[in-house]
GROMACS .gro file of C-alpha atoms in nm:
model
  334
    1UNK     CA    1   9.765   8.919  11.723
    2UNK     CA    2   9.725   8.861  11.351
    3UNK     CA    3   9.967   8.649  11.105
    4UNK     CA    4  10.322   8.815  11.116
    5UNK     CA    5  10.257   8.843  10.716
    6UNK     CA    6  10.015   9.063  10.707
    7UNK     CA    7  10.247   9.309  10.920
    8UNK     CA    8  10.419   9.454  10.620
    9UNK     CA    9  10.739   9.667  10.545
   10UNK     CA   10  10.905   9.657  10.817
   11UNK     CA   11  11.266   9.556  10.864
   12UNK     CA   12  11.405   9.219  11.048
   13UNK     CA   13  11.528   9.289  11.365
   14UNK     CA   14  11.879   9.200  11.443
   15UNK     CA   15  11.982   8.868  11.643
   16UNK     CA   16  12.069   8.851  12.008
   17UNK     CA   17  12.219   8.538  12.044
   18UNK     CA   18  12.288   8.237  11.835
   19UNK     CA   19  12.282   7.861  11.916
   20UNK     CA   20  12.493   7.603  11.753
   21UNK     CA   21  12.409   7.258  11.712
   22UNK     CA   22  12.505   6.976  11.499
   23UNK     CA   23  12.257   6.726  11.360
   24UNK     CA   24  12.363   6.359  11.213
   25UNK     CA   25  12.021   6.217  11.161
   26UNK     CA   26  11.865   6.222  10.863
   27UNK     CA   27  11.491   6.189  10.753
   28UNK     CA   28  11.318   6.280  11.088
   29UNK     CA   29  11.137   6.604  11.079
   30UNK     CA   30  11.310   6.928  11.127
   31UNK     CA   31  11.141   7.061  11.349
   32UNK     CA   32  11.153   6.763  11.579
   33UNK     CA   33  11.506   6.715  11.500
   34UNK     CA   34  11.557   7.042  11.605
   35UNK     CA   35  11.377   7.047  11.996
   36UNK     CA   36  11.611   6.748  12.021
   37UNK     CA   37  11.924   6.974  11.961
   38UNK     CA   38  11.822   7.250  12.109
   39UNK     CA   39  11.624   7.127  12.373
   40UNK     CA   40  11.595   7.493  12.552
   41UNK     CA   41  11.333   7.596  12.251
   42UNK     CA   42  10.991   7.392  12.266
   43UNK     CA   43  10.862   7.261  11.901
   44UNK     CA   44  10.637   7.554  11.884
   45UNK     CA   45  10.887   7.792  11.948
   46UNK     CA   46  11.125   7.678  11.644
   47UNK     CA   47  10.806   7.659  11.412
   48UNK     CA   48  10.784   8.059  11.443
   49UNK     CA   49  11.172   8.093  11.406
   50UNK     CA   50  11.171   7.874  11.088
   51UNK     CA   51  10.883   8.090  10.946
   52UNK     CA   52  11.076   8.409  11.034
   53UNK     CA   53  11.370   8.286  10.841
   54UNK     CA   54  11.623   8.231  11.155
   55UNK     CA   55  11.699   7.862  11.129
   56UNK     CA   56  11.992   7.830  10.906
   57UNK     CA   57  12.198   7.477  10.784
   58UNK     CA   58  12.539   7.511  10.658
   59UNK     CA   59  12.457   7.913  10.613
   60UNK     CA   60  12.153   7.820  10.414
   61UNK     CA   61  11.795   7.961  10.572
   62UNK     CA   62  11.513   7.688  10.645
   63UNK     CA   63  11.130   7.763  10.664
   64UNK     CA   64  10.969   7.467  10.616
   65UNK     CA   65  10.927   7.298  10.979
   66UNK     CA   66  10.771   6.984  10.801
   67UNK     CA   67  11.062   6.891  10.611
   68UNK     CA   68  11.330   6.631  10.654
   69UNK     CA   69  11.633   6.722  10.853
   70UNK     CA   70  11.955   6.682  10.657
   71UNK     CA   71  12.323   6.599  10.868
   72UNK     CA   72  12.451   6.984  10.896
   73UNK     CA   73  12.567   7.279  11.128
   74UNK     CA   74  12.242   7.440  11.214
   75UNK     CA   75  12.226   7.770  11.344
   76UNK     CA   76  11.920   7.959  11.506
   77UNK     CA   77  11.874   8.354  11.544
   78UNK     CA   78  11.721   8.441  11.827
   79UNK     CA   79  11.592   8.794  11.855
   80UNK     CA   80  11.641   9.037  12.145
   81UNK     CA   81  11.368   9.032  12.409
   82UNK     CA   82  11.111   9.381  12.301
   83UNK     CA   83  11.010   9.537  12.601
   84UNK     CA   84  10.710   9.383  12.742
   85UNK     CA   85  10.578   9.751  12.822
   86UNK     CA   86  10.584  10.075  12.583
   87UNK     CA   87  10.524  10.379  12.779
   88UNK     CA   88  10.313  10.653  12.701
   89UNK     CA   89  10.473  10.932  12.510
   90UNK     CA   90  10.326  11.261  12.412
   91UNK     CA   91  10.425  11.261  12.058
   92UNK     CA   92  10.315  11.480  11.751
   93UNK     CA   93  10.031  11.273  11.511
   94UNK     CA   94   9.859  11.379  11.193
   95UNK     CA   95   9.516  11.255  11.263
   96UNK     CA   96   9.294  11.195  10.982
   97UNK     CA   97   8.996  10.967  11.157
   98UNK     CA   98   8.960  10.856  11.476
   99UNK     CA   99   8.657  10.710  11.677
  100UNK     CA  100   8.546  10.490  11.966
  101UNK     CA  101   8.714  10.159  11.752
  102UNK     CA  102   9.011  10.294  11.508
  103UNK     CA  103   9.265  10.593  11.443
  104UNK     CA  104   9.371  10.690  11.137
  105UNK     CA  105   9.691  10.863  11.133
  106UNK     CA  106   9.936  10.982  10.869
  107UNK     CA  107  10.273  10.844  10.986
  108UNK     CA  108  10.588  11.050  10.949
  109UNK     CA  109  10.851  10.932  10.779
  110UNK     CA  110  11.154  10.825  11.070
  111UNK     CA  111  10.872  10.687  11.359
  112UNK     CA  112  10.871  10.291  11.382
  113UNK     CA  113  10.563  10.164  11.403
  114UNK     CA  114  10.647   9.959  11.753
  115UNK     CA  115  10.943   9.948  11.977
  116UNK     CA  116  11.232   9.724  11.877
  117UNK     CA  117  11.596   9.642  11.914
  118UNK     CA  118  11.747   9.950  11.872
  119UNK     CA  119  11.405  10.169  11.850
  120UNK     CA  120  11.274  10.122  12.215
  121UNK     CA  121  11.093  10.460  12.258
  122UNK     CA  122  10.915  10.774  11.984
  123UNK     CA  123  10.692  10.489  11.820
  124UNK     CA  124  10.344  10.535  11.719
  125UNK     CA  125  10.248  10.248  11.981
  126UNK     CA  126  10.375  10.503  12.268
  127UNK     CA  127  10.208  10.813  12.105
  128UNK     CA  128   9.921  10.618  12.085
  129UNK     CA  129   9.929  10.491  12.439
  130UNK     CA  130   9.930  10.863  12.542
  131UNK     CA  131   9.673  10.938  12.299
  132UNK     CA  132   9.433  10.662  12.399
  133UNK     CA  133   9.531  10.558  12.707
  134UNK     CA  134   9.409  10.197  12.826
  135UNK     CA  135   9.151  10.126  12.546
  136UNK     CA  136   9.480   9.979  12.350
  137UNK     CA  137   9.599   9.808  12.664
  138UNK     CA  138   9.637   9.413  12.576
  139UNK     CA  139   9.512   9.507  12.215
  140UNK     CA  140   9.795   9.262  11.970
  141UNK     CA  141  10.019   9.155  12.259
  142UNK     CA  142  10.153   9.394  12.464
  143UNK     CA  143  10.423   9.482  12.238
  144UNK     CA  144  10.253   9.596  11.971
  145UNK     CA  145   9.905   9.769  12.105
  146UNK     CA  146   9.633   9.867  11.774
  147UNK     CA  147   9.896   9.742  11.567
  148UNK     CA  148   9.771   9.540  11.264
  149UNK     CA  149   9.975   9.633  10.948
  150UNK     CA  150  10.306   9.855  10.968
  151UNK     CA  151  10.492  10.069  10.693
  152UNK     CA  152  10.848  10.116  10.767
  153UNK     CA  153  11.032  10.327  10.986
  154UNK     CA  154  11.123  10.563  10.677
  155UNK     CA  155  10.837  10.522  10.491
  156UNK     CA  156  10.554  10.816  10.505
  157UNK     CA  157  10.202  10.738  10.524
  158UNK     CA  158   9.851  10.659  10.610
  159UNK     CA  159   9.818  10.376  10.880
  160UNK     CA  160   9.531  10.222  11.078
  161UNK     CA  161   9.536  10.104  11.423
  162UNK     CA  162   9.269   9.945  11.643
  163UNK     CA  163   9.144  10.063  11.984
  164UNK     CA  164   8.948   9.774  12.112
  165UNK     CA  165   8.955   9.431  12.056
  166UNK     CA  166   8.653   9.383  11.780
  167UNK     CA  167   8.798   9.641  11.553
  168UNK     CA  168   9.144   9.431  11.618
  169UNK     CA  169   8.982   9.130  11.484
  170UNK     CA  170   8.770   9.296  11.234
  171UNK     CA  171   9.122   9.498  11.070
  172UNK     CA  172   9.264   9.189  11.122
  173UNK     CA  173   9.025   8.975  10.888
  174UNK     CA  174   9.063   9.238  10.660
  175UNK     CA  175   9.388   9.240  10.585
  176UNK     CA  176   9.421   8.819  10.572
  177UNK     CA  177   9.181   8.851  10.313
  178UNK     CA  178   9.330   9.170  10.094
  179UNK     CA  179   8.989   9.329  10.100
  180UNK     CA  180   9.198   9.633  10.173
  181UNK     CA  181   9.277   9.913   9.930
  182UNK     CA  182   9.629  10.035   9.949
  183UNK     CA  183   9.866  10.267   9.686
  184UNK     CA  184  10.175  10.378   9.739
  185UNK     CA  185  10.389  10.652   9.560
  186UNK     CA  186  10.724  10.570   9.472
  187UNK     CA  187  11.009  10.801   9.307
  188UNK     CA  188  11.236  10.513   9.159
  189UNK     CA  189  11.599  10.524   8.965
  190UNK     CA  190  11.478  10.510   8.607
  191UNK     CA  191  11.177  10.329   8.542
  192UNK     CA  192  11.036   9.985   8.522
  193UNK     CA  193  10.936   9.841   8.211
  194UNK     CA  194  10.651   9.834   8.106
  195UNK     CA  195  10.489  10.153   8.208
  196UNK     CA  196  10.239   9.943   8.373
  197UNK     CA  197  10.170   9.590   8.483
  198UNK     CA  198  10.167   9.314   8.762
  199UNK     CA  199  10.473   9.199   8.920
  200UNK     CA  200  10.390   8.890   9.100
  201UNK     CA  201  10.717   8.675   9.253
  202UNK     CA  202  10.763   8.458   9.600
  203UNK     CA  203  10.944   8.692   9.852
  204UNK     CA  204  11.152   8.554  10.172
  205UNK     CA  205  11.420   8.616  10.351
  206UNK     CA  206  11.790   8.626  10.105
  207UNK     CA  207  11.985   8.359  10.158
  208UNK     CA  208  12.319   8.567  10.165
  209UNK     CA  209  12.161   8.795  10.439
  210UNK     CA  210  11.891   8.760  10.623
  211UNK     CA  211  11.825   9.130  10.678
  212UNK     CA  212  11.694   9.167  10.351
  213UNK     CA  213  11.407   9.026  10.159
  214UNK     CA  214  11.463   8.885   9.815
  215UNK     CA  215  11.275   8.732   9.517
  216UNK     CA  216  11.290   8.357   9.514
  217UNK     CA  217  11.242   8.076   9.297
  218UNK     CA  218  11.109   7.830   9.564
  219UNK     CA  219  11.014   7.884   9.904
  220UNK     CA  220  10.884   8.236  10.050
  221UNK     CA  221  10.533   8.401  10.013
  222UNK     CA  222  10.294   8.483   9.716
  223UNK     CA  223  10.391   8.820   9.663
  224UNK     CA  224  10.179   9.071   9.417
  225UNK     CA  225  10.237   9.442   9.336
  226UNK     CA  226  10.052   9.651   9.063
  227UNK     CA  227  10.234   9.930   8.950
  228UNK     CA  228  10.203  10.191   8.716
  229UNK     CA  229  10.432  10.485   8.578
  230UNK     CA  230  10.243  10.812   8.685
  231UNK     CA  231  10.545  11.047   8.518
  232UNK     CA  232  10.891  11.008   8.396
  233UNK     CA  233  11.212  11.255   8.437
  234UNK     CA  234  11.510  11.301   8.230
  235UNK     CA  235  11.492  11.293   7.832
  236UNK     CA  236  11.371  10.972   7.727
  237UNK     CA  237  11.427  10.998   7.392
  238UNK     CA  238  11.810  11.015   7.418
  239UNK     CA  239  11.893  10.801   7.691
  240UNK     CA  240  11.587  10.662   7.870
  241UNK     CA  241  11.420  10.795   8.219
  242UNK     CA  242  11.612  10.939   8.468
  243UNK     CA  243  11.347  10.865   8.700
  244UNK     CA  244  11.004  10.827   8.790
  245UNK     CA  245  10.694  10.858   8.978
  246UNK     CA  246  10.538  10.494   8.998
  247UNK     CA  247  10.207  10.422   9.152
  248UNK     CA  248  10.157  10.072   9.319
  249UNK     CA  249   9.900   9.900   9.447
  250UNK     CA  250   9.900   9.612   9.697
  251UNK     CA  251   9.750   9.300   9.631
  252UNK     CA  252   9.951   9.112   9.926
  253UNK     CA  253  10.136   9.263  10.235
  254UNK     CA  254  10.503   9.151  10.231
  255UNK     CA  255  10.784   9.283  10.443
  256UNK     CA  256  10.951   9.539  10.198
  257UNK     CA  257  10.731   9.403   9.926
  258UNK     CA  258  10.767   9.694   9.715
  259UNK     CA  259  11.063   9.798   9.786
  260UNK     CA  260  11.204   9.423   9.658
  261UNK     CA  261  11.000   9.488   9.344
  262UNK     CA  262  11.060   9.741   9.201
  263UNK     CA  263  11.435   9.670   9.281
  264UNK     CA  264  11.406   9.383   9.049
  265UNK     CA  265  11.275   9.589   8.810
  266UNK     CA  266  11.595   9.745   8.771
  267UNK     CA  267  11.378  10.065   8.912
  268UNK     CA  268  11.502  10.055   9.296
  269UNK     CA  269  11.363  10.355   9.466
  270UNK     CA  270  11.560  10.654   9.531
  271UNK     CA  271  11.766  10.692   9.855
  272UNK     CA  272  11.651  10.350   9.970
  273UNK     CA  273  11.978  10.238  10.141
  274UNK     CA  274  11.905   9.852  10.168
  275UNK     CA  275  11.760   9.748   9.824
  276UNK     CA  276  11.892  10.079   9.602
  277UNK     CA  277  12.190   9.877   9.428
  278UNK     CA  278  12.307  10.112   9.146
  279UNK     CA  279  12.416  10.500   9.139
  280UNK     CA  280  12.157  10.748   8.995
  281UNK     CA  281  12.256  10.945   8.720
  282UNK     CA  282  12.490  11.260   8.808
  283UNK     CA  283  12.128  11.483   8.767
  284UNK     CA  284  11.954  11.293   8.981
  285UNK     CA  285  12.241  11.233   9.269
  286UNK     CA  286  12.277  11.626   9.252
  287UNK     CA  287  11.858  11.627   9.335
  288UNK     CA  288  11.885  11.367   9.672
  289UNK     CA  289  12.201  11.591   9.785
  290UNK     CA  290  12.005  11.944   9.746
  291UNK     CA  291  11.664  11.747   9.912
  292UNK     CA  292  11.874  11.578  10.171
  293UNK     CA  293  11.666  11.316  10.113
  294UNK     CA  294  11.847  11.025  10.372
  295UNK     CA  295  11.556  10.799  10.310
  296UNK     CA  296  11.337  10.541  10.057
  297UNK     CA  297  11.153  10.777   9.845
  298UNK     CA  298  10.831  10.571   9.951
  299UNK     CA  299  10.449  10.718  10.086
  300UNK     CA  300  10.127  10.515  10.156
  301UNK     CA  301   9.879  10.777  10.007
  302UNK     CA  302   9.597  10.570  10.019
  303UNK     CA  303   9.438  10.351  10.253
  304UNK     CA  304   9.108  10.244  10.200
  305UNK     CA  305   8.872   9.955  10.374
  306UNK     CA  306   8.530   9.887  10.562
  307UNK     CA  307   8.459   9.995  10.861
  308UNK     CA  308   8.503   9.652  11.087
  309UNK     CA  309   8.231   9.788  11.359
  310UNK     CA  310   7.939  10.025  11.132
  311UNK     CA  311   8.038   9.850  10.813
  312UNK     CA  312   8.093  10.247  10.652
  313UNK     CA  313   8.320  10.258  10.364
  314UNK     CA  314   8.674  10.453  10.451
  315UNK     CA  315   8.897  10.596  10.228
  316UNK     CA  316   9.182  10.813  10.304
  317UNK     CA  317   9.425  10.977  10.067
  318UNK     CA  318   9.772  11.184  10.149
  319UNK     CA  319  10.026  11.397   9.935
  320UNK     CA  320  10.369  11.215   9.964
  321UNK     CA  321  10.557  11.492  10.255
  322UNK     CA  322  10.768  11.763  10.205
  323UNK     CA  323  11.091  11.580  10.111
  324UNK     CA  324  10.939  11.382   9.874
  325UNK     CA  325  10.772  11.705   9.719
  326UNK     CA  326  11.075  11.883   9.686
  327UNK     CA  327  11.277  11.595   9.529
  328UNK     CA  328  10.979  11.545   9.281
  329UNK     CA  329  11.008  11.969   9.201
  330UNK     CA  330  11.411  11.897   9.136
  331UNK     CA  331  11.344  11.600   8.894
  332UNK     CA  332  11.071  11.757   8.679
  333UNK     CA  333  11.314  12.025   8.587
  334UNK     CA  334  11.554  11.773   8.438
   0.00000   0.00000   0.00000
């Protein structure tokens, strides 16, 4: 399976248990000190939990396995158990490629990418499992079959999975090194400033809850977005933009990587109901009631990369869905 990093935007899943313990020594390293206290959990096993941000000391989240332990009450999330076998379900999919190696498929907004805690059926892993039957069997761990990037649950857009094992490695390679062309379209509250540049931050898990992702000063993962304002709403002479259409482009693969940054932008995006701190203005909360629109106002359109097997340049491209159309309509007459 490839680095949990380069799956991107998708959210943490919940814990299913967590175990206490209380450490008095001081200068031996964490992760040792921690198989000692919790001697259920081998070394390797509280390695991956520290990188996934569910080791916590006196409510403060750890990452760094190589570091000295400190006296403290540490904590560790464990996550539930994801079923070991997705079923095959029959499932609507808007194909745009598909071949002996890879699928390309325009994911609806509302379908997770994989089963999960609270998601454990309707994925794209058991449409595809139906689709492809046993060429994804074993593909990524059995959990997530093809899987080698992810956009959120409520996020729209063009995906690729693998269907053998090459293409698996060969996506896979891809994405570690970010020779992978991916934009986004974004409707945010107001707009960031300036119209267009580089936001590039270290992103981990918050400290004050480790269901979201924040912006850090120290610790977390290179992070960079490039963004540009395609159109602005509202009357910005008088009062600034109401909102906007903002184009960004990928440069890493963060969980909720743009979603963080353009929230600290002061430009979260509309209807996003984890990082969209702030009301709209009255215009634009009228818009997202008449839309409906219940989720982030967020859609891959374009994926682009080589092909892993021939080596054939790919490019796909997708209008954000109907939601997001008709919330865009609403805001250009303001």
């Amino acid at each position: 399976m490839s680095d949990p990093e380069l799956i991107d935007d998708e959210d943490p899943a919940p814990a299913a248990e967590t175990l206490e313990a209380r450490i008095d020594a001081s200068g031996v390293r964490l992760d040792k000190a921690l198989a000692q206290a919790f001697p259920d959990l081998s070394r390797a096993r509280l390695q991956a939990l520290l990188a996934e941000g569910a080791v916590r000391r006196d409510g403060v989240v750890l990452t760094g396995g190589s570091a000295k332990a400190q006296p403290g009450l540490y904590r560790v999330d464990l996550p539930p158990v994801a079923p070991a076998a997705p079923q095959p379900q029959v499932l609507p999919l808007a194909v745009l490629y598909e071949d002996a190696d890879l699928i390309v498929i325009d994911k609806p907004a509302g379908m997770a990418a994989h089963p999960a805690p609270g998601t454990p059926d309707g994925t794209l892993v058991n449409a595809l499992l139906a689709r492809c039957g046993d060429s994804l069997s074993g593909i990524g761990g059995v959990a997530r079959p093809g899987i080698v990037h992810r956009l959120d649950k409520d996020t729209s857009g063009v995906m690729v999975a693998a269907k053998s094992d090459r293409a698996h490695q060969g996506l896979s390679a891809l994405f570690a090194t970010h020779d992978i062309e991916r934009t986004y379209i974004a409707l945010t509250r107001g707009a960031p400033t300036p119209l267009q540049g580089r936001i590039e931050t270290r992103i981990g898990r918050s400290t004050a809850d480790r269901k979201k992702m924040a912006v850090l000063k120290t610790g977390g993962r290179e992070a960079i977005t490039d963004y540009r304002v395609q159109r602005t709403f509202g009357e910005p002479a008088r009062a600034g933009a109401l909102a906007a259409r903002v184009a960004c482009t990928l440069q890493t693969g963060r969980t909720h990587q743009i979603r963080v940054h353009l929230s600290s932008k002061g430009a979260p995006i509309l209807g996003d109901p984890v990082y969209g701190s702030g009301s709209p203005a009255p215009p634009v909360r009228a818009a997202l009631a008449e839309v409906g629109l219940t989720r982030q106002a967020l859609h891959a359109a374009v994926l682009g990369f080589v092909h892993p097997i021939t080596g054939a340049p790919l490019r796909f491209e997708t209008d954000p869905p109907a939601d997001m159309a008709a919330l865009e309509r609403l805001l250009s007459a303001l």
